[in-house]
JSON list of C-alpha atoms in Angstrom, two decimals:
[
{"chain": "V", "resi": 21, "resn": "MET", "atom": "CA", "xyz": [62.05, 70.99, -1.11]},
{"chain": "V", "resi": 22, "resn": "ALA", "atom": "CA", "xyz": [60.49, 67.55, -1.61]},
{"chain": "V", "resi": 23, "resn": "LYS", "atom": "CA", "xyz": [57.50, 67.11, -3.76]},
{"chain": "V", "resi": 24, "resn": "THR", "atom": "CA", "xyz": [54.44, 66.38, -2.10]},
{"chain": "V", "resi": 25, "resn": "ARG", "atom": "CA", "xyz": [53.23, 63.11, -3.68]},
{"chain": "V", "resi": 26, "resn": "ALA", "atom": "CA", "xyz": [49.51, 62.04, -3.18]},
{"chain": "V", "resi": 27, "resn": "TYR", "atom": "CA", "xyz": [48.85, 59.70, -0.01]},
{"chain": "V", "resi": 28, "resn": "THR", "atom": "CA", "xyz": [47.52, 56.90, -2.56]},
{"chain": "V", "resi": 29, "resn": "ASP", "atom": "CA", "xyz": [50.93, 56.48, -4.03]},
{"chain": "V", "resi": 30, "resn": "PHE", "atom": "CA", "xyz": [52.23, 54.86, -0.88]},
{"chain": "V", "resi": 31, "resn": "TRP", "atom": "CA", "xyz": [49.39, 52.38, -0.45]},
{"chain": "V", "resi": 32, "resn": "GLN", "atom": "CA", "xyz": [49.87, 48.60, -1.85]},
{"chain": "V", "resi": 33, "resn": "GLY", "atom": "CA", "xyz": [46.44, 46.55, -1.47]},
{"chain": "V", "resi": 34, "resn": "ALA", "atom": "CA", "xyz": [45.42, 47.20, 2.07]},
{"chain": "V", "resi": 35, "resn": "GLY", "atom": "CA", "xyz": [48.31, 48.98, 3.67]},
{"chain": "V", "resi": 36, "resn": "VAL", "atom": "CA", "xyz": [51.15, 51.64, 3.58]},
{"chain": "V", "resi": 37, "resn": "ASP", "atom": "CA", "xyz": [54.03, 50.55, 0.98]},
{"chain": "V", "resi": 38, "resn": "ARG", "atom": "CA", "xyz": [56.83, 51.56, 4.04]},
{"chain": "V", "resi": 39, "resn": "ALA", "atom": "CA", "xyz": [59.55, 51.14, 1.39]},
{"chain": "V", "resi": 40, "resn": "THR", "atom": "CA", "xyz": [58.06, 53.48, -1.29]},
{"chain": "V", "resi": 41, "resn": "LEU", "atom": "CA", "xyz": [57.07, 55.94, 1.57]},
{"chain": "V", "resi": 42, "resn": "ALA", "atom": "CA", "xyz": [60.65, 55.59, 2.99]},
{"chain": "V", "resi": 43, "resn": "GLN", "atom": "CA", "xyz": [62.46, 56.52, -0.14]},
{"chain": "V", "resi": 44, "resn": "ALA", "atom": "CA", "xyz": [60.08, 59.56, -0.47]},
{"chain": "V", "resi": 45, "resn": "LEU", "atom": "CA", "xyz": [60.98, 60.92, 2.63]},
{"chain": "V", "resi": 46, "resn": "PRO", "atom": "CA", "xyz": [64.26, 63.16, 3.22]},
{"chain": "V", "resi": 47, "resn": "SER", "atom": "CA", "xyz": [66.91, 62.25, 4.90]},
{"chain": "V", "resi": 48, "resn": "LEU", "atom": "CA", "xyz": [67.43, 63.21, 8.88]},
{"chain": "V", "resi": 49, "resn": "LEU", "atom": "CA", "xyz": [71.00, 64.16, 8.28]},
{"chain": "V", "resi": 50, "resn": "ASP", "atom": "CA", "xyz": [71.90, 65.71, 11.79]},
{"chain": "V", "resi": 51, "resn": "THR", "atom": "CA", "xyz": [70.14, 62.99, 13.77]},
{"chain": "V", "resi": 52, "resn": "ALA", "atom": "CA", "xyz": [73.08, 60.35, 13.85]},
{"chain": "V", "resi": 53, "resn": "ASP", "atom": "CA", "xyz": [75.25, 63.39, 15.69]},
{"chain": "V", "resi": 54, "resn": "GLU", "atom": "CA", "xyz": [72.16, 64.34, 17.83]},
{"chain": "V", "resi": 55, "resn": "LEU", "atom": "CA", "xyz": [71.76, 60.74, 19.02]},
{"chain": "V", "resi": 56, "resn": "LYS", "atom": "CA", "xyz": [75.23, 60.61, 19.43]},
{"chain": "V", "resi": 57, "resn": "ALA", "atom": "CA", "xyz": [75.65, 63.39, 21.72]},
{"chain": "V", "resi": 58, "resn": "VAL", "atom": "CA", "xyz": [72.74, 61.83, 23.77]},
{"chain": "V", "resi": 59, "resn": "ALA", "atom": "CA", "xyz": [74.22, 58.73, 24.23]},
{"chain": "V", "resi": 60, "resn": "ALA", "atom": "CA", "xyz": [77.58, 60.61, 25.35]},
{"chain": "V", "resi": 61, "resn": "LYS", "atom": "CA", "xyz": [75.44, 62.13, 27.90]},
{"chain": "V", "resi": 62, "resn": "LEU", "atom": "CA", "xyz": [73.74, 59.49, 29.09]},
{"chain": "V", "resi": 63, "resn": "GLY", "atom": "CA", "xyz": [77.23, 57.03, 29.07]},
{"chain": "V", "resi": 64, "resn": "ALA", "atom": "CA", "xyz": [75.85, 54.83, 26.52]},
{"chain": "V", "resi": 65, "resn": "VAL", "atom": "CA", "xyz": [78.23, 52.01, 24.86]},
{"chain": "V", "resi": 66, "resn": "SER", "atom": "CA", "xyz": [78.76, 52.36, 21.21]},
{"chain": "V", "resi": 67, "resn": "GLY", "atom": "CA", "xyz": [77.34, 49.05, 20.67]},
{"chain": "V", "resi": 68, "resn": "ASP", "atom": "CA", "xyz": [74.08, 50.20, 21.82]},
{"chain": "V", "resi": 69, "resn": "ILE", "atom": "CA", "xyz": [73.88, 52.94, 19.40]},
{"chain": "V", "resi": 70, "resn": "HIS", "atom": "CA", "xyz": [72.02, 51.87, 15.80]},
{"chain": "V", "resi": 71, "resn": "LEU", "atom": "CA", "xyz": [72.41, 54.37, 13.12]},
{"chain": "V", "resi": 72, "resn": "ALA", "atom": "CA", "xyz": [71.36, 54.44, 9.67]},
{"chain": "V", "resi": 73, "resn": "LYS", "atom": "CA", "xyz": [70.91, 50.55, 7.93]},
{"chain": "V", "resi": 74, "resn": "ALA", "atom": "CA", "xyz": [71.62, 49.17, 11.49]},
{"chain": "V", "resi": 75, "resn": "ALA", "atom": "CA", "xyz": [68.46, 50.97, 12.73]},
{"chain": "V", "resi": 76, "resn": "THR", "atom": "CA", "xyz": [66.16, 48.55, 11.62]},
{"chain": "V", "resi": 77, "resn": "GLU", "atom": "CA", "xyz": [62.50, 47.41, 13.12]},
{"chain": "V", "resi": 78, "resn": "THR", "atom": "CA", "xyz": [64.04, 43.93, 13.08]},
{"chain": "V", "resi": 79, "resn": "ALA", "atom": "CA", "xyz": [67.27, 45.02, 15.00]},
{"chain": "V", "resi": 80, "resn": "VAL", "atom": "CA", "xyz": [65.02, 46.89, 17.80]},
{"chain": "V", "resi": 81, "resn": "LYS", "atom": "CA", "xyz": [62.72, 43.67, 18.24]},
{"chain": "V", "resi": 82, "resn": "ARG", "atom": "CA", "xyz": [65.97, 41.69, 18.84]},
{"chain": "V", "resi": 83, "resn": "LEU", "atom": "CA", "xyz": [66.98, 43.87, 21.72]},
{"chain": "V", "resi": 84, "resn": "PRO", "atom": "CA", "xyz": [66.31, 43.25, 25.46]},
{"chain": "V", "resi": 85, "resn": "LEU", "atom": "CA", "xyz": [64.69, 46.69, 25.69]},
{"chain": "V", "resi": 86, "resn": "ALA", "atom": "CA", "xyz": [63.43, 46.13, 29.48]},
{"chain": "V", "resi": 87, "resn": "ASP", "atom": "CA", "xyz": [67.21, 46.48, 30.08]},
{"chain": "V", "resi": 88, "resn": "TYR", "atom": "CA", "xyz": [67.63, 49.93, 28.95]},
{"chain": "V", "resi": 89, "resn": "ARG", "atom": "CA", "xyz": [66.59, 53.17, 31.15]},
{"chain": "V", "resi": 90, "resn": "VAL", "atom": "CA", "xyz": [66.51, 55.13, 28.00]},
{"chain": "V", "resi": 91, "resn": "VAL", "atom": "CA", "xyz": [65.35, 54.15, 24.32]},
{"chain": "V", "resi": 92, "resn": "TYR", "atom": "CA", "xyz": [65.83, 57.09, 21.42]},
{"chain": "V", "resi": 93, "resn": "PHE", "atom": "CA", "xyz": [64.37, 57.44, 18.15]},
{"chain": "V", "resi": 94, "resn": "ALA", "atom": "CA", "xyz": [64.74, 59.86, 15.59]},
{"chain": "V", "resi": 95, "resn": "THR", "atom": "CA", "xyz": [62.06, 59.36, 13.12]},
{"chain": "V", "resi": 96, "resn": "HIS", "atom": "CA", "xyz": [60.09, 61.26, 10.61]},
{"chain": "V", "resi": 97, "resn": "GLY", "atom": "CA", "xyz": [56.59, 62.53, 11.86]},
{"chain": "V", "resi": 98, "resn": "LEU", "atom": "CA", "xyz": [54.15, 62.87, 9.54]},
{"chain": "V", "resi": 99, "resn": "VAL", "atom": "CA", "xyz": [51.30, 65.20, 9.92]},
{"chain": "V", "resi": 100, "resn": "ALA", "atom": "CA", "xyz": [48.44, 66.57, 7.95]},
{"chain": "V", "resi": 101, "resn": "GLY", "atom": "CA", "xyz": [50.08, 68.40, 4.91]},
{"chain": "V", "resi": 102, "resn": "ASP", "atom": "CA", "xyz": [53.33, 66.30, 4.80]},
{"chain": "V", "resi": 103, "resn": "VAL", "atom": "CA", "xyz": [51.28, 63.56, 2.38]},
{"chain": "V", "resi": 104, "resn": "LYS", "atom": "CA", "xyz": [48.80, 65.19, 0.10]},
{"chain": "V", "resi": 105, "resn": "GLY", "atom": "CA", "xyz": [45.78, 63.32, 0.86]},
{"chain": "V", "resi": 106, "resn": "TRP", "atom": "CA", "xyz": [46.65, 62.55, 4.98]},
{"chain": "V", "resi": 107, "resn": "PRO", "atom": "CA", "xyz": [43.88, 63.48, 6.84]},
{"chain": "V", "resi": 108, "resn": "SER", "atom": "CA", "xyz": [43.61, 67.03, 8.17]},
{"chain": "V", "resi": 109, "resn": "ARG", "atom": "CA", "xyz": [41.57, 66.77, 10.88]},
{"chain": "V", "resi": 110, "resn": "ARG", "atom": "CA", "xyz": [42.28, 64.32, 14.35]},
{"chain": "V", "resi": 111, "resn": "TRP", "atom": "CA", "xyz": [40.76, 60.93, 13.85]},
{"chain": "V", "resi": 112, "resn": "ARG", "atom": "CA", "xyz": [37.36, 60.63, 16.37]}
]
């Protein structure tokens, strides 16, 4: 199990240091298989599947997303308790 780090460990200036946060999160090992299975059911062509290092924010922003019926992301979802210091109550 990954060590819980303080939320402040991921801040750089006024924002979150996304590279440091990404390194601290565990790999999502089964997501490639999951994504490929969904793509096969939907009849997606392999060139439309972006995995691992090819699945970047820049790559997604370059795609004509309006031309797709489905855009499927496999991501981490951070909730209270995942990162020490993360808000434990809903934002109001």
